[in-house]
Amino acid sequence: MADPNVADGPAAAPASGPGAGTVRRGIGVSPGTASGPVVQVAPPVRPPADEPPTTDADAALVEVKQAFEAVAADLEERAARADDTAQQILKATVLIARDRSLHKAVGKHLAKGVGQAAAVHAGIEEFAAQFEALGGYFAERVTDLRDVGSRALAQVLGVPAPGVPELTGPSVVVAHDLAPAETATLDRAMVVAIVTEAGGRTSHTAILAAQMGIPAVVQVPGATELPAGTLVAVDGDAGEVVVDPSEEVVAALHRRRQRLTAALAGSAGPGVTRDGHHVALLANIGGVADAVEAGAQDLEGVGLFRTEFVFLSADTAPTLAEQTEIYRQVFAPFEGRRVVVRTLDAGADKPLAFADLGPEENPALGRRGLRLSAERPDLLDTQLEALAVAARETGADVRVMAPMVATAEEADWFARRVRENGLPKAGVMIEVPGAALRADHVLADCDFGSLGTNDLAQYTMAADRMQGELSDLLDPWQPAVLSLIGTACRGAARVGRPMGVCGEAGGDPLLALVLVGMGVSSLSMAPSKVPLVRLALSLHSLPECQHLASIATSARTATDALTAVREAARPQLTELV
Ligand code: PEP
Ligand code: MG
């Protein structure tokens, strides 16, 4: 826990000198501790609005060509050190940077007097439009093209290249925020921790970090002002970042981690309460690498496979064969175990280029999740067919569920389509308040429900989950959210359907007890969170969990709910969390 000698984040002193050792407090979203030098992620580069016009087009073009050449040389250097796959991609990107017709396109804008940076931007966008129109392989290169453009823009403007810089050693990656695709492609071997100024406890970056087992703290004030190379100690459990930590601070963090590790050493086997009530402990995964890791762990299976994570950077829809192969690899480690697959939850905070229905005023309330599947049944059917083939070939107990279901008709439509594709078990996520209130009707034609507490909190409290400043409203301990969860569990029980939890709430050991007390039969979370939840369950009986649930739901505020449950839970648990 917090060192009593440290100051609060907003008043934090500079990274070195007399203020060294100060703490910046944020929200811990992925457990674990680590220390290392800061590597800052540069923000995207845009042409400045007040850029002067070009007066000497020839001289300006020479400079632009030099900028593209510098980008090409840098990428070439990286390619020389990269593994095979990355090498191919980087080499193809080098060719884009050296493409003469691209330089010519930029030259045309310069000749018209457009400023250098604006001309680079315009030339790139012209090419992007052409690539997109050509489709196929070319359309897939649009992301690379824009990356080259941003890098050339940074050269022209003399600012750092955007994105995560190449890491040459263990580093703490610090950013204002990270896009899900950026987080997903971080090098796990090099990134020891993630710190962001923005982001929230249920932002997809936070979720990915927890799944990757990288300690992370979000909502850290002034994080982007930390000079690159500053040593920081990151505590993903307490949500703290110690700047220029003393040896004692690093040692104290290490000791706390050791205490926790020792307490969890005996945590093994299926989830059971002290009096023997079974609660399945499952993993949230986002792709093949996660599946391989989770499959090797002491888990009963997967409670949420977020399939859209696999395709975050795909420009075109994955084919039936491509999807089948991926699902086969995901299911293979779980032969004989449960794998709950969620069909594409594209849109809003998880945009997929190939499933874009155009701009919307309010994407979180728009055509996302199952609503998008209704507009693009071709995408859903290809996915279901691929899942069915992979399930048959691997022997995993595959169950399929839909995201963002709001009504009984939607649930019925989805369940029918799942079964028509030869998949035996269909479920829905309960993450829209309307579905939670009517869970008995929504689940009547389905086999199971799974509470998506991240979106349920967002929609119940009318607070954008991407808006880290609204973290208090998004707290799953909010009594209104807990009441809705209770209602949904009672609805499911009335029609005899099991209800799980796959939102982040399931990985909070105290909240997990409350959820089990409300009737939840499975908890799915980042595998790194399972041992502590398992320990929490083993220390409490089902009647004790039910008591904790009634304490939590009768509290007036989120803080009261957490405090009351913490006080009533067993000290062997509360002294660890
Ligand atoms: C949720 O909303 O709680 C959930 C599990 O889904 P996601 O976080 O991917 O929206
Ligand atoms: Mg959701």
Coordinates of C-alpha atoms and ligand atoms in Angstrom, one line a residue:
M1 CA 0.0 0.0 0.0
A2 CA 0.9 3.7 -0.1
D3 CA 4.2 4.8 1.5
P4 CA 3.2 7.3 4.3
N5 CA 6.1 9.6 3.2
V6 CA 4.8 10.2 -0.3
A7 CA 2.7 13.1 -1.6
D8 CA -0.4 13.0 -3.7
G9 CA -0.3 13.1 -7.5
P10 CA -1.5 16.6 -8.3
A11 CA 1.1 18.1 -6.0
A12 CA 3.8 15.9 -7.3
A13 CA 7.3 17.4 -7.5
P14 CA 9.6 17.1 -10.6
A15 CA 11.0 13.8 -11.6
S16 CA 14.4 14.4 -10.1
G17 CA 16.1 16.6 -7.4
P18 CA 14.5 17.4 -4.1
G19 CA 11.1 16.0 -5.1
A20 CA 12.4 12.6 -6.2
G21 CA 10.5 9.8 -4.7
T22 CA 7.1 11.4 -4.9
V23 CA 4.1 9.4 -5.8
R24 CA 1.5 10.1 -8.5
R25 CA -1.7 8.4 -7.8
G26 CA -4.0 7.1 -10.5
I27 CA -6.2 4.0 -10.9
G28 CA -4.5 0.6 -10.9
V29 CA -6.1 -1.4 -13.8
S30 CA -3.6 -4.3 -14.1
P31 CA -2.0 -5.9 -11.1
G32 CA 1.7 -6.3 -10.4
T33 CA 4.7 -4.0 -9.8
A34 CA 7.7 -3.1 -11.9
S35 CA 10.2 -0.4 -12.2
G36 CA 12.1 0.9 -15.2
P37 CA 12.9 4.0 -17.3
V38 CA 10.1 6.0 -18.8
V39 CA 9.6 5.8 -22.6
Q40 CA 7.2 8.5 -23.8
V41 CA 4.7 7.7 -26.6
A42 CA 4.6 10.7 -28.9
P43 CA 1.1 11.9 -29.8
P44 CA -0.1 11.8 -33.5
V45 CA 1.3 14.6 -35.6
R46 CA -1.0 17.0 -37.5
P47 CA -0.1 19.8 -39.9
P48 CA -0.2 23.1 -37.9
A49 CA -3.1 25.4 -38.7
D50 CA -0.9 28.4 -39.0
E51 CA 1.7 26.9 -41.3
P52 CA 3.1 29.5 -43.8
P53 CA 2.5 28.8 -47.5
T54 CA 5.3 27.4 -49.7
T55 CA 7.1 30.0 -51.7
D56 CA 10.0 27.9 -53.2
A57 CA 8.3 24.7 -54.2
D58 CA 11.5 23.1 -55.6
A59 CA 13.5 23.7 -52.4
A60 CA 10.5 22.5 -50.3
L61 CA 10.2 19.3 -52.3
V62 CA 13.9 18.5 -51.8
E63 CA 13.4 18.8 -48.0
V64 CA 10.2 16.7 -48.2
K65 CA 12.2 14.0 -50.1
Q66 CA 14.9 14.1 -47.4
A67 CA 12.2 13.6 -44.8
F68 CA 10.8 10.6 -46.5
E69 CA 14.3 9.2 -47.0
A70 CA 15.0 9.6 -43.2
V71 CA 11.8 7.7 -42.5
A72 CA 12.8 4.9 -45.0
A73 CA 16.3 4.7 -43.4
D74 CA 14.9 4.4 -39.9
L75 CA 12.5 1.7 -40.9
E76 CA 15.2 -0.1 -42.7
E77 CA 17.4 -0.1 -39.6
R78 CA 14.5 -1.5 -37.6
A79 CA 13.8 -4.2 -40.2
A80 CA 17.4 -5.4 -39.8
R81 CA 16.8 -6.1 -36.2
A82 CA 13.2 -7.4 -36.4
D83 CA 11.9 -11.0 -36.6
D84 CA 10.8 -12.5 -39.9
T85 CA 7.2 -11.3 -40.0
A86 CA 7.9 -7.8 -38.8
Q87 CA 10.8 -7.6 -41.3
Q88 CA 8.6 -8.3 -44.2
I89 CA 6.1 -5.6 -43.1
L90 CA 8.8 -3.0 -42.4
K91 CA 10.4 -3.6 -45.8
A92 CA 7.1 -3.1 -47.6
T93 CA 6.7 0.1 -45.6
V94 CA 10.2 1.3 -46.7
L95 CA 9.1 1.0 -50.3
I96 CA 6.1 3.3 -49.6
A97 CA 8.4 5.9 -48.1
R98 CA 10.6 5.8 -51.2
D99 CA 7.8 5.7 -53.7
R100 CA 8.4 8.4 -56.3
S101 CA 4.8 8.9 -57.3
L102 CA 4.0 9.7 -53.7
H103 CA 6.7 12.3 -53.7
K104 CA 5.3 13.7 -56.9
A105 CA 1.8 13.9 -55.4
V106 CA 3.2 16.0 -52.5
G107 CA 5.2 18.1 -55.0
K108 CA 1.9 19.0 -56.8
H109 CA 0.5 20.5 -53.6
L110 CA 3.8 22.3 -52.9
A111 CA 3.6 23.8 -56.4
K112 CA 0.2 25.2 -55.5
G113 CA 1.8 27.0 -52.5
V114 CA 0.5 24.6 -49.9
G115 CA 2.7 24.5 -46.7
Q116 CA 5.1 21.6 -46.4
A117 CA 3.4 19.7 -43.7
A118 CA -0.1 20.2 -45.2
A119 CA 1.3 19.1 -48.6
V120 CA 2.7 15.8 -47.1
H121 CA -0.7 15.2 -45.4
A122 CA -2.6 15.9 -48.6
G123 CA -0.4 13.7 -50.7
I124 CA -0.7 10.8 -48.3
E125 CA -4.5 11.1 -48.1
E126 CA -4.7 11.2 -51.9
F127 CA -2.8 7.9 -52.0
A128 CA -4.9 6.5 -49.2
A129 CA -8.1 7.1 -51.1
Q130 CA -6.6 5.4 -54.2
F131 CA -5.4 2.4 -52.1
E132 CA -8.8 2.1 -50.6
A133 CA -10.5 2.2 -54.0
L134 CA -8.2 -0.5 -55.3
G135 CA -9.2 -2.8 -52.3
G136 CA -7.5 -6.1 -51.4
Y137 CA -3.8 -5.9 -50.7
F138 CA -3.6 -2.2 -51.4
A139 CA -6.4 -1.4 -49.0
E140 CA -4.6 -3.3 -46.3
R141 CA -1.6 -1.0 -46.7
V142 CA -3.5 2.2 -45.9
T143 CA -2.5 2.0 -42.2
D144 CA 1.2 1.6 -43.2
L145 CA 0.9 4.5 -45.7
R146 CA -0.6 6.8 -43.0
D147 CA 2.2 5.7 -40.6
V148 CA 4.8 6.7 -43.1
G149 CA 3.0 10.0 -43.6
S150 CA 2.9 10.8 -39.8
R151 CA 6.6 9.9 -39.6
A152 CA 7.5 12.2 -42.5
L153 CA 5.3 14.9 -41.0
A154 CA 7.2 14.6 -37.8
Q155 CA 10.5 14.9 -39.7
V156 CA 9.3 18.0 -41.6
L157 CA 8.1 19.7 -38.3
G158 CA 11.1 18.5 -36.3
V159 CA 9.0 16.8 -33.6
P160 CA 9.2 13.2 -32.3
A161 CA 7.8 10.4 -34.5
P162 CA 4.3 9.4 -33.3
G163 CA 3.5 6.2 -31.5
V164 CA 5.5 3.8 -29.3
P165 CA 9.2 4.3 -30.1
E166 CA 11.3 1.3 -30.7
L167 CA 12.2 -0.2 -27.3
T168 CA 15.8 -1.2 -26.7
G169 CA 15.4 -2.5 -23.2
P170 CA 12.9 -3.0 -20.4
S171 CA 10.8 0.1 -20.3
V172 CA 7.7 1.8 -18.7
V173 CA 5.6 3.0 -21.6
V174 CA 4.0 6.3 -20.7
A175 CA 1.3 8.0 -22.9
H176 CA -1.6 10.4 -22.7
D177 CA -3.6 7.4 -23.9
L178 CA -3.0 4.3 -26.0
A179 CA -5.2 3.0 -28.7
P180 CA -6.3 -0.6 -28.3
A181 CA -4.3 -1.5 -31.4
E182 CA -1.2 0.2 -30.0
T183 CA -1.5 -1.7 -26.7
A184 CA -2.1 -5.0 -28.4
T185 CA 1.1 -4.7 -30.4
L186 CA 3.4 -3.8 -27.5
D187 CA 6.3 -6.0 -27.0
R188 CA 5.6 -8.0 -23.9
A189 CA 9.2 -8.8 -23.4
M190 CA 10.2 -5.1 -23.3
V191 CA 7.3 -3.3 -21.7
V192 CA 7.4 -3.8 -17.9
A193 CA 4.6 -1.4 -17.1
I194 CA 2.1 1.0 -18.7
V195 CA 1.2 4.5 -17.3
T196 CA -1.4 6.8 -19.0
E197 CA -2.7 10.2 -18.2
A198 CA -6.2 9.4 -19.6
G199 CA -8.1 6.1 -19.8
G200 CA -10.4 4.5 -17.4
R201 CA -10.7 1.2 -15.4
T202 CA -12.8 -0.4 -18.2
S203 CA -11.2 1.2 -21.3
H204 CA -10.0 -1.4 -23.7
T205 CA -6.4 -0.4 -23.2
A206 CA -6.7 -1.2 -19.5
I207 CA -8.4 -4.5 -20.3
L208 CA -5.7 -5.5 -22.8
A209 CA -2.9 -4.6 -20.3
A210 CA -4.4 -6.9 -17.7
Q211 CA -4.7 -9.6 -20.3
M212 CA -1.1 -9.2 -21.3
G213 CA -0.1 -9.4 -17.6
I214 CA 1.5 -5.9 -17.8
P215 CA 1.1 -3.8 -14.6
A216 CA -0.8 -0.7 -15.6
V217 CA -2.0 2.6 -13.9
V218 CA -4.3 5.0 -15.7
Q219 CA -5.4 8.5 -14.9
V220 CA -2.0 9.5 -13.7
P221 CA -1.7 13.3 -13.6
G222 CA 1.2 14.9 -15.4
A223 CA 2.5 11.5 -16.7
T224 CA 3.4 12.8 -20.1
E225 CA 5.6 15.5 -18.6
L226 CA 8.0 12.9 -17.1
P227 CA 11.2 13.2 -19.0
A228 CA 12.2 10.1 -21.0
G229 CA 14.6 7.9 -19.1
T230 CA 13.3 8.9 -15.7
L231 CA 13.2 5.9 -13.4
V232 CA 9.7 5.1 -12.1
A233 CA 8.3 2.3 -10.0
V234 CA 4.8 1.3 -11.0
D235 CA 2.3 -0.3 -8.6
G236 CA -0.6 -1.7 -10.6
D237 CA -2.4 -2.9 -7.4
A238 CA -2.4 0.3 -5.5
G239 CA -2.6 2.5 -8.6
E240 CA 0.6 4.4 -7.8
V241 CA 3.6 5.6 -9.8
V242 CA 6.7 6.5 -7.7
V243 CA 9.0 8.9 -9.6
D244 CA 12.7 8.4 -9.0
P245 CA 12.0 5.8 -6.3
S246 CA 14.6 5.3 -3.6
E247 CA 16.0 1.8 -3.1
E248 CA 13.7 1.5 0.0
V249 CA 10.6 2.2 -2.0
V250 CA 11.5 -0.4 -4.7
A251 CA 12.3 -2.9 -1.9
A252 CA 9.0 -2.2 -0.1
L253 CA 7.1 -2.8 -3.3
H254 CA 9.0 -6.0 -3.8
R255 CA 8.2 -7.1 -0.3
R256 CA 4.5 -6.4 -0.7
R257 CA 4.5 -8.4 -3.9
Q258 CA 6.3 -11.3 -2.2
R259 CA 3.7 -11.3 0.6
L260 CA 0.9 -11.5 -1.9
T261 CA 2.7 -14.2 -3.9
A262 CA 3.2 -16.2 -0.7
A263 CA -0.5 -15.9 0.2
L264 CA -1.5 -17.0 -3.3
A265 CA 0.9 -19.9 -3.4
G266 CA -1.8 -22.4 -2.4
S267 CA -4.5 -21.0 -4.7
A268 CA -5.3 -23.8 -7.1
G269 CA -8.1 -25.8 -8.6
P270 CA -11.7 -24.9 -9.4
G271 CA -13.3 -21.9 -7.7
V272 CA -15.2 -23.0 -4.6
T273 CA -16.5 -21.1 -1.6
R274 CA -15.5 -22.2 1.9
D275 CA -18.7 -24.4 2.1
G276 CA -18.1 -26.0 -1.3
H277 CA -20.3 -24.0 -3.6
H278 CA -18.7 -24.1 -7.1
V279 CA -18.0 -20.9 -9.1
A280 CA -16.3 -21.4 -12.4
L281 CA -13.2 -19.2 -12.8
L282 CA -12.6 -18.4 -16.4
A283 CA -10.2 -16.3 -18.5
N284 CA -10.9 -13.2 -20.6
I285 CA -8.8 -13.5 -23.8
G286 CA -8.3 -11.5 -26.9
G287 CA -6.5 -13.8 -29.3
V288 CA -4.3 -16.8 -30.0
A289 CA -1.3 -15.7 -27.7
D290 CA -3.7 -15.1 -24.8
A291 CA -5.4 -18.5 -25.4
V292 CA -2.1 -20.3 -25.4
E293 CA -1.1 -18.6 -22.1
A294 CA -4.5 -19.0 -20.5
G295 CA -4.7 -22.6 -21.6
A296 CA -1.6 -23.5 -19.7
Q297 CA -3.0 -22.0 -16.5
D298 CA -5.2 -23.5 -13.7
L299 CA -8.5 -22.3 -15.2
E300 CA -11.7 -24.0 -16.1
G301 CA -11.8 -22.3 -19.5
V302 CA -12.6 -19.0 -21.2
G303 CA -15.5 -16.9 -20.2
L304 CA -15.0 -14.2 -22.8
F305 CA -13.1 -14.4 -26.1
R306 CA -13.3 -10.8 -27.5
T307 CA -13.1 -11.8 -31.1
E308 CA -12.9 -8.2 -32.3
F309 CA -9.5 -7.8 -30.7
V310 CA -8.1 -10.2 -33.2
F311 CA -9.1 -7.9 -36.1
L312 CA -8.3 -4.5 -34.6
S313 CA -5.8 -3.7 -37.3
A314 CA -7.4 -5.6 -40.2
D315 CA -8.5 -3.3 -43.1
T316 CA -10.5 -5.9 -44.8
A317 CA -12.9 -8.5 -43.4
P318 CA -11.1 -11.8 -42.5
T319 CA -12.2 -14.7 -44.7
L320 CA -13.8 -17.9 -43.6
A321 CA -10.5 -19.8 -43.9
E322 CA -8.6 -17.1 -42.0
Q323 CA -11.1 -17.0 -39.2
T324 CA -11.3 -20.8 -38.9
E325 CA -7.6 -21.1 -38.5
I326 CA -7.5 -18.5 -35.8
Y327 CA -10.4 -20.0 -33.9
R328 CA -8.8 -23.5 -34.2
Q329 CA -5.6 -22.1 -32.6
V330 CA -7.6 -20.4 -29.8
F331 CA -9.7 -23.5 -29.0
A332 CA -6.9 -26.1 -29.2
P333 CA -5.5 -25.4 -25.7
F334 CA -9.0 -25.9 -24.3
E335 CA -10.0 -29.3 -25.4
G336 CA -12.7 -30.5 -23.1
R337 CA -12.9 -27.1 -21.4
R338 CA -15.4 -24.3 -21.9
V339 CA -14.7 -21.4 -24.3
V340 CA -17.3 -18.7 -24.5
V341 CA -16.9 -16.7 -27.7
R342 CA -18.4 -13.3 -28.2
T343 CA -19.2 -12.5 -31.8
L344 CA -17.7 -9.3 -33.1
D345 CA -18.4 -6.3 -30.8
A346 CA -17.3 -3.7 -33.3
G347 CA -18.1 0.0 -33.1
A348 CA -17.8 2.8 -30.6
D349 CA -14.5 2.3 -28.6
K350 CA -13.5 -0.7 -30.7
P351 CA -13.8 0.4 -34.3
L352 CA -13.1 -2.2 -37.0
A353 CA -12.2 -0.7 -40.4
F354 CA -14.0 -3.4 -42.3
A355 CA -17.2 -3.1 -40.3
D356 CA -17.5 0.6 -40.4
L357 CA -21.1 1.9 -41.0
G358 CA -20.0 5.5 -41.3
P359 CA -19.8 8.3 -38.8
E360 CA -22.5 8.5 -36.1
E361 CA -23.3 11.3 -33.7
N362 CA -23.1 9.0 -30.7
P363 CA -21.4 5.7 -31.5
A364 CA -21.7 4.1 -28.0
L365 CA -25.5 4.4 -28.5
G366 CA -25.4 3.6 -32.2
R367 CA -25.1 0.5 -34.5
R368 CA -22.5 -1.4 -32.6
G369 CA -22.3 -5.0 -31.3
L370 CA -25.3 -7.1 -32.3
R371 CA -26.9 -4.1 -34.0
L372 CA -24.0 -4.1 -36.4
S373 CA -24.4 -7.8 -37.0
A374 CA -28.1 -7.2 -37.9
E375 CA -26.9 -4.7 -40.6
R376 CA -24.1 -7.0 -41.8
P377 CA -25.4 -10.5 -41.3
D378 CA -22.7 -11.7 -43.8
L379 CA -20.1 -10.9 -41.2
L380 CA -22.0 -12.7 -38.5
D381 CA -22.7 -15.8 -40.6
T382 CA -19.0 -16.1 -41.7
Q383 CA -17.9 -15.9 -38.1
L384 CA -20.4 -18.5 -36.9
E385 CA -19.5 -20.9 -39.7
A386 CA -15.8 -20.5 -38.9
L387 CA -16.5 -21.0 -35.1
A388 CA -18.6 -24.2 -35.8
V389 CA -15.8 -25.8 -38.0
A390 CA -13.1 -24.9 -35.4
A391 CA -15.2 -26.2 -32.5
R392 CA -15.8 -29.5 -34.2
E393 CA -12.2 -30.0 -35.0
T394 CA -10.8 -29.1 -31.6
G395 CA -13.2 -30.7 -29.1
A396 CA -13.5 -27.5 -27.0
D397 CA -16.9 -26.9 -25.3
V398 CA -17.6 -23.8 -27.5
R399 CA -20.5 -21.5 -26.5
V400 CA -21.3 -18.4 -28.5
M401 CA -22.8 -15.1 -27.2
A402 CA -23.8 -11.8 -28.6
P403 CA -22.7 -8.4 -27.4
M404 CA -25.0 -5.4 -26.8
V405 CA -28.3 -7.2 -26.7
A406 CA -31.2 -5.0 -25.6
T407 CA -34.4 -6.9 -26.3
A408 CA -35.8 -10.4 -26.2
E409 CA -36.3 -10.3 -30.0
E410 CA -32.7 -9.6 -30.6
A411 CA -31.7 -12.5 -28.3
D412 CA -34.0 -14.9 -30.1
W413 CA -32.8 -13.8 -33.5
F414 CA -29.2 -14.4 -32.4
A415 CA -29.8 -17.7 -30.7
R416 CA -31.6 -19.0 -33.8
R417 CA -28.7 -18.0 -36.1
V418 CA -26.2 -19.7 -33.8
R419 CA -28.1 -22.9 -33.7
E420 CA -28.7 -22.9 -37.5
N421 CA -24.9 -22.9 -37.8
G422 CA -24.6 -26.0 -35.8
L423 CA -23.4 -24.5 -32.6
P424 CA -25.2 -26.0 -29.7
K425 CA -25.1 -23.2 -27.0
A426 CA -26.2 -19.6 -27.5
G427 CA -26.1 -16.9 -24.9
V428 CA -26.2 -13.1 -24.6
M429 CA -24.3 -10.5 -22.8
I430 CA -26.3 -8.6 -20.3
E431 CA -24.7 -5.1 -20.6
V432 CA -27.6 -2.9 -21.5
P433 CA -29.9 -1.9 -18.6
G434 CA -33.0 -2.8 -20.6
A435 CA -31.7 -6.3 -21.0
A436 CA -30.8 -6.5 -17.3
L437 CA -34.3 -5.4 -16.2
R438 CA -35.9 -8.0 -18.4
A439 CA -33.3 -10.8 -18.1
D440 CA -35.9 -13.5 -17.7
H441 CA -37.5 -12.7 -21.0
V442 CA -34.2 -12.0 -22.8
L443 CA -32.7 -15.3 -21.7
A444 CA -35.9 -17.4 -22.2
D445 CA -34.7 -18.8 -25.6
C446 CA -31.0 -18.7 -24.7
D447 CA -28.7 -21.1 -22.8
F448 CA -26.9 -18.6 -20.6
G449 CA -26.3 -14.9 -19.8
S450 CA -23.1 -13.1 -19.1
L451 CA -23.0 -9.7 -17.3
G452 CA -20.8 -7.2 -19.1
T453 CA -20.4 -4.9 -16.1
N454 CA -18.2 -2.5 -18.0
D455 CA -20.9 -1.4 -20.4
L456 CA -23.6 -2.0 -17.9
A457 CA -22.0 0.7 -15.7
Q458 CA -21.5 3.0 -18.7
Y459 CA -25.1 2.8 -19.7
T460 CA -26.6 2.7 -16.2
M461 CA -24.7 5.8 -15.1
A462 CA -24.8 7.6 -18.5
A463 CA -21.0 7.9 -18.3
D464 CA -18.7 7.3 -21.3
R465 CA -16.3 4.5 -20.3
M466 CA -13.6 6.1 -22.4
Q467 CA -13.8 9.3 -20.3
G468 CA -11.4 8.5 -17.5
E469 CA -12.5 11.6 -15.6
L470 CA -15.8 9.9 -15.0
S471 CA -14.2 6.9 -13.2
D472 CA -16.3 7.5 -10.0
L473 CA -19.5 7.1 -12.0
L474 CA -18.2 4.1 -13.8
D475 CA -17.3 2.3 -10.6
P476 CA -19.1 -1.1 -10.6
W477 CA -19.6 -0.6 -6.8
Q478 CA -22.2 2.1 -7.7
P479 CA -25.3 0.8 -5.9
A480 CA -27.5 1.4 -9.0
V481 CA -25.3 -0.9 -11.0
L482 CA -25.3 -3.5 -8.2
S483 CA -29.1 -3.3 -8.0
L484 CA -29.4 -3.9 -11.8
I485 CA -27.0 -6.9 -11.5
G486 CA -29.2 -8.3 -8.7
T487 CA -32.3 -7.9 -10.8
A488 CA -30.6 -9.6 -13.8
C489 CA -29.5 -12.5 -11.6
R490 CA -33.0 -13.0 -10.2
G491 CA -34.4 -12.9 -13.8
A492 CA -32.0 -15.5 -15.0
A493 CA -32.8 -17.7 -11.9
R494 CA -36.5 -17.5 -12.7
V495 CA -36.0 -19.1 -16.1
G496 CA -33.3 -21.4 -14.8
R497 CA -30.4 -20.0 -16.9
P498 CA -26.9 -19.6 -15.5
M499 CA -25.6 -16.1 -15.3
G500 CA -21.8 -15.3 -15.4
V501 CA -19.8 -12.1 -15.2
C502 CA -17.2 -11.2 -17.8
G503 CA -16.7 -7.5 -17.1
E504 CA -13.9 -6.2 -15.1
A505 CA -16.0 -6.4 -11.9
G506 CA -15.5 -10.1 -11.8
G507 CA -11.7 -9.7 -11.2
D508 CA -12.2 -7.6 -8.1
P509 CA -11.9 -10.1 -5.2
L510 CA -14.3 -8.2 -2.9
L511 CA -16.8 -7.5 -5.6
A512 CA -16.5 -11.1 -6.8
L513 CA -17.9 -12.2 -3.4
V514 CA -20.8 -9.8 -3.8
L515 CA -21.6 -11.1 -7.3
V516 CA -21.5 -14.7 -6.1
G517 CA -23.8 -13.8 -3.3
M518 CA -26.2 -12.4 -5.9
G519 CA -26.3 -15.7 -7.7
V520 CA -23.6 -15.5 -10.4
S521 CA -22.2 -18.9 -11.3
S522 CA -19.0 -18.0 -13.2
L523 CA -16.5 -15.2 -13.1
S524 CA -14.3 -14.4 -16.1
M525 CA -11.3 -12.1 -15.9
A526 CA -7.7 -11.5 -16.9
P527 CA -5.9 -14.7 -15.9
S528 CA -3.5 -12.6 -13.7
K529 CA -6.5 -11.8 -11.4
V530 CA -7.7 -15.4 -10.9
P531 CA -5.5 -16.5 -8.0
L532 CA -6.7 -13.7 -5.7
V533 CA -10.4 -14.2 -6.6
R534 CA -10.0 -17.9 -5.9
L535 CA -8.5 -17.2 -2.5
A536 CA -11.3 -14.7 -1.7
L537 CA -13.9 -17.4 -2.5
S538 CA -12.2 -20.1 -0.5
L539 CA -12.3 -17.9 2.6
H540 CA -16.0 -17.2 2.5
S541 CA -19.1 -19.4 2.6
L542 CA -22.1 -18.9 0.2
P543 CA -24.3 -17.4 3.0
E544 CA -21.4 -15.0 3.8
C545 CA -21.3 -14.0 0.2
Q546 CA -25.1 -13.5 0.2
H547 CA -24.7 -11.3 3.3
L548 CA -22.0 -9.2 1.6
A549 CA -24.3 -8.8 -1.4
S550 CA -27.1 -7.5 0.8
I551 CA -24.7 -5.1 2.6
A552 CA -23.5 -3.8 -0.8
T553 CA -26.9 -3.3 -2.4
S554 CA -28.3 -1.5 0.7
A555 CA -25.4 1.0 0.8
R556 CA -26.2 4.6 -0.4
T557 CA -22.9 5.3 -2.3
A558 CA -20.2 3.3 -4.1
T559 CA -17.7 4.2 -1.3
D560 CA -20.1 3.1 1.4
A561 CA -20.7 -0.2 -0.4
L562 CA -17.0 -0.9 -0.8
T563 CA -16.2 0.2 2.8
A564 CA -19.0 -1.9 4.3
V565 CA -18.0 -5.0 2.3
R566 CA -14.4 -4.6 3.2
E567 CA -15.2 -4.3 6.9
A568 CA -17.4 -7.4 6.8
A569 CA -15.1 -9.6 4.7
R570 CA -12.5 -11.9 6.3
P571 CA -9.3 -10.1 7.4
Q572 CA -7.1 -12.8 5.7
L573 CA -8.4 -11.3 2.4
T574 CA -8.7 -7.6 3.3
E575 CA -5.1 -7.4 4.6
L576 CA -4.0 -8.3 1.1
V577 CA -6.2 -5.9 -0.9
Ligands
PEP1 C1 -18.4 -5.4 -20.7 O1 -18.9 -4.5 -21.3 O2 -18.4 -5.6 -19.5 C2 -17.6 -6.5 -21.4 C3 -17.2 -7.6 -20.9 O3 -17.4 -6.3 -22.8 P1 -16.4 -5.1 -23.3 O4 -15.6 -4.6 -22.1 O5 -15.5 -5.8 -24.3 O6 -17.3 -4.1 -23.9
MG2 MG -19.3 -4.6 -23.4

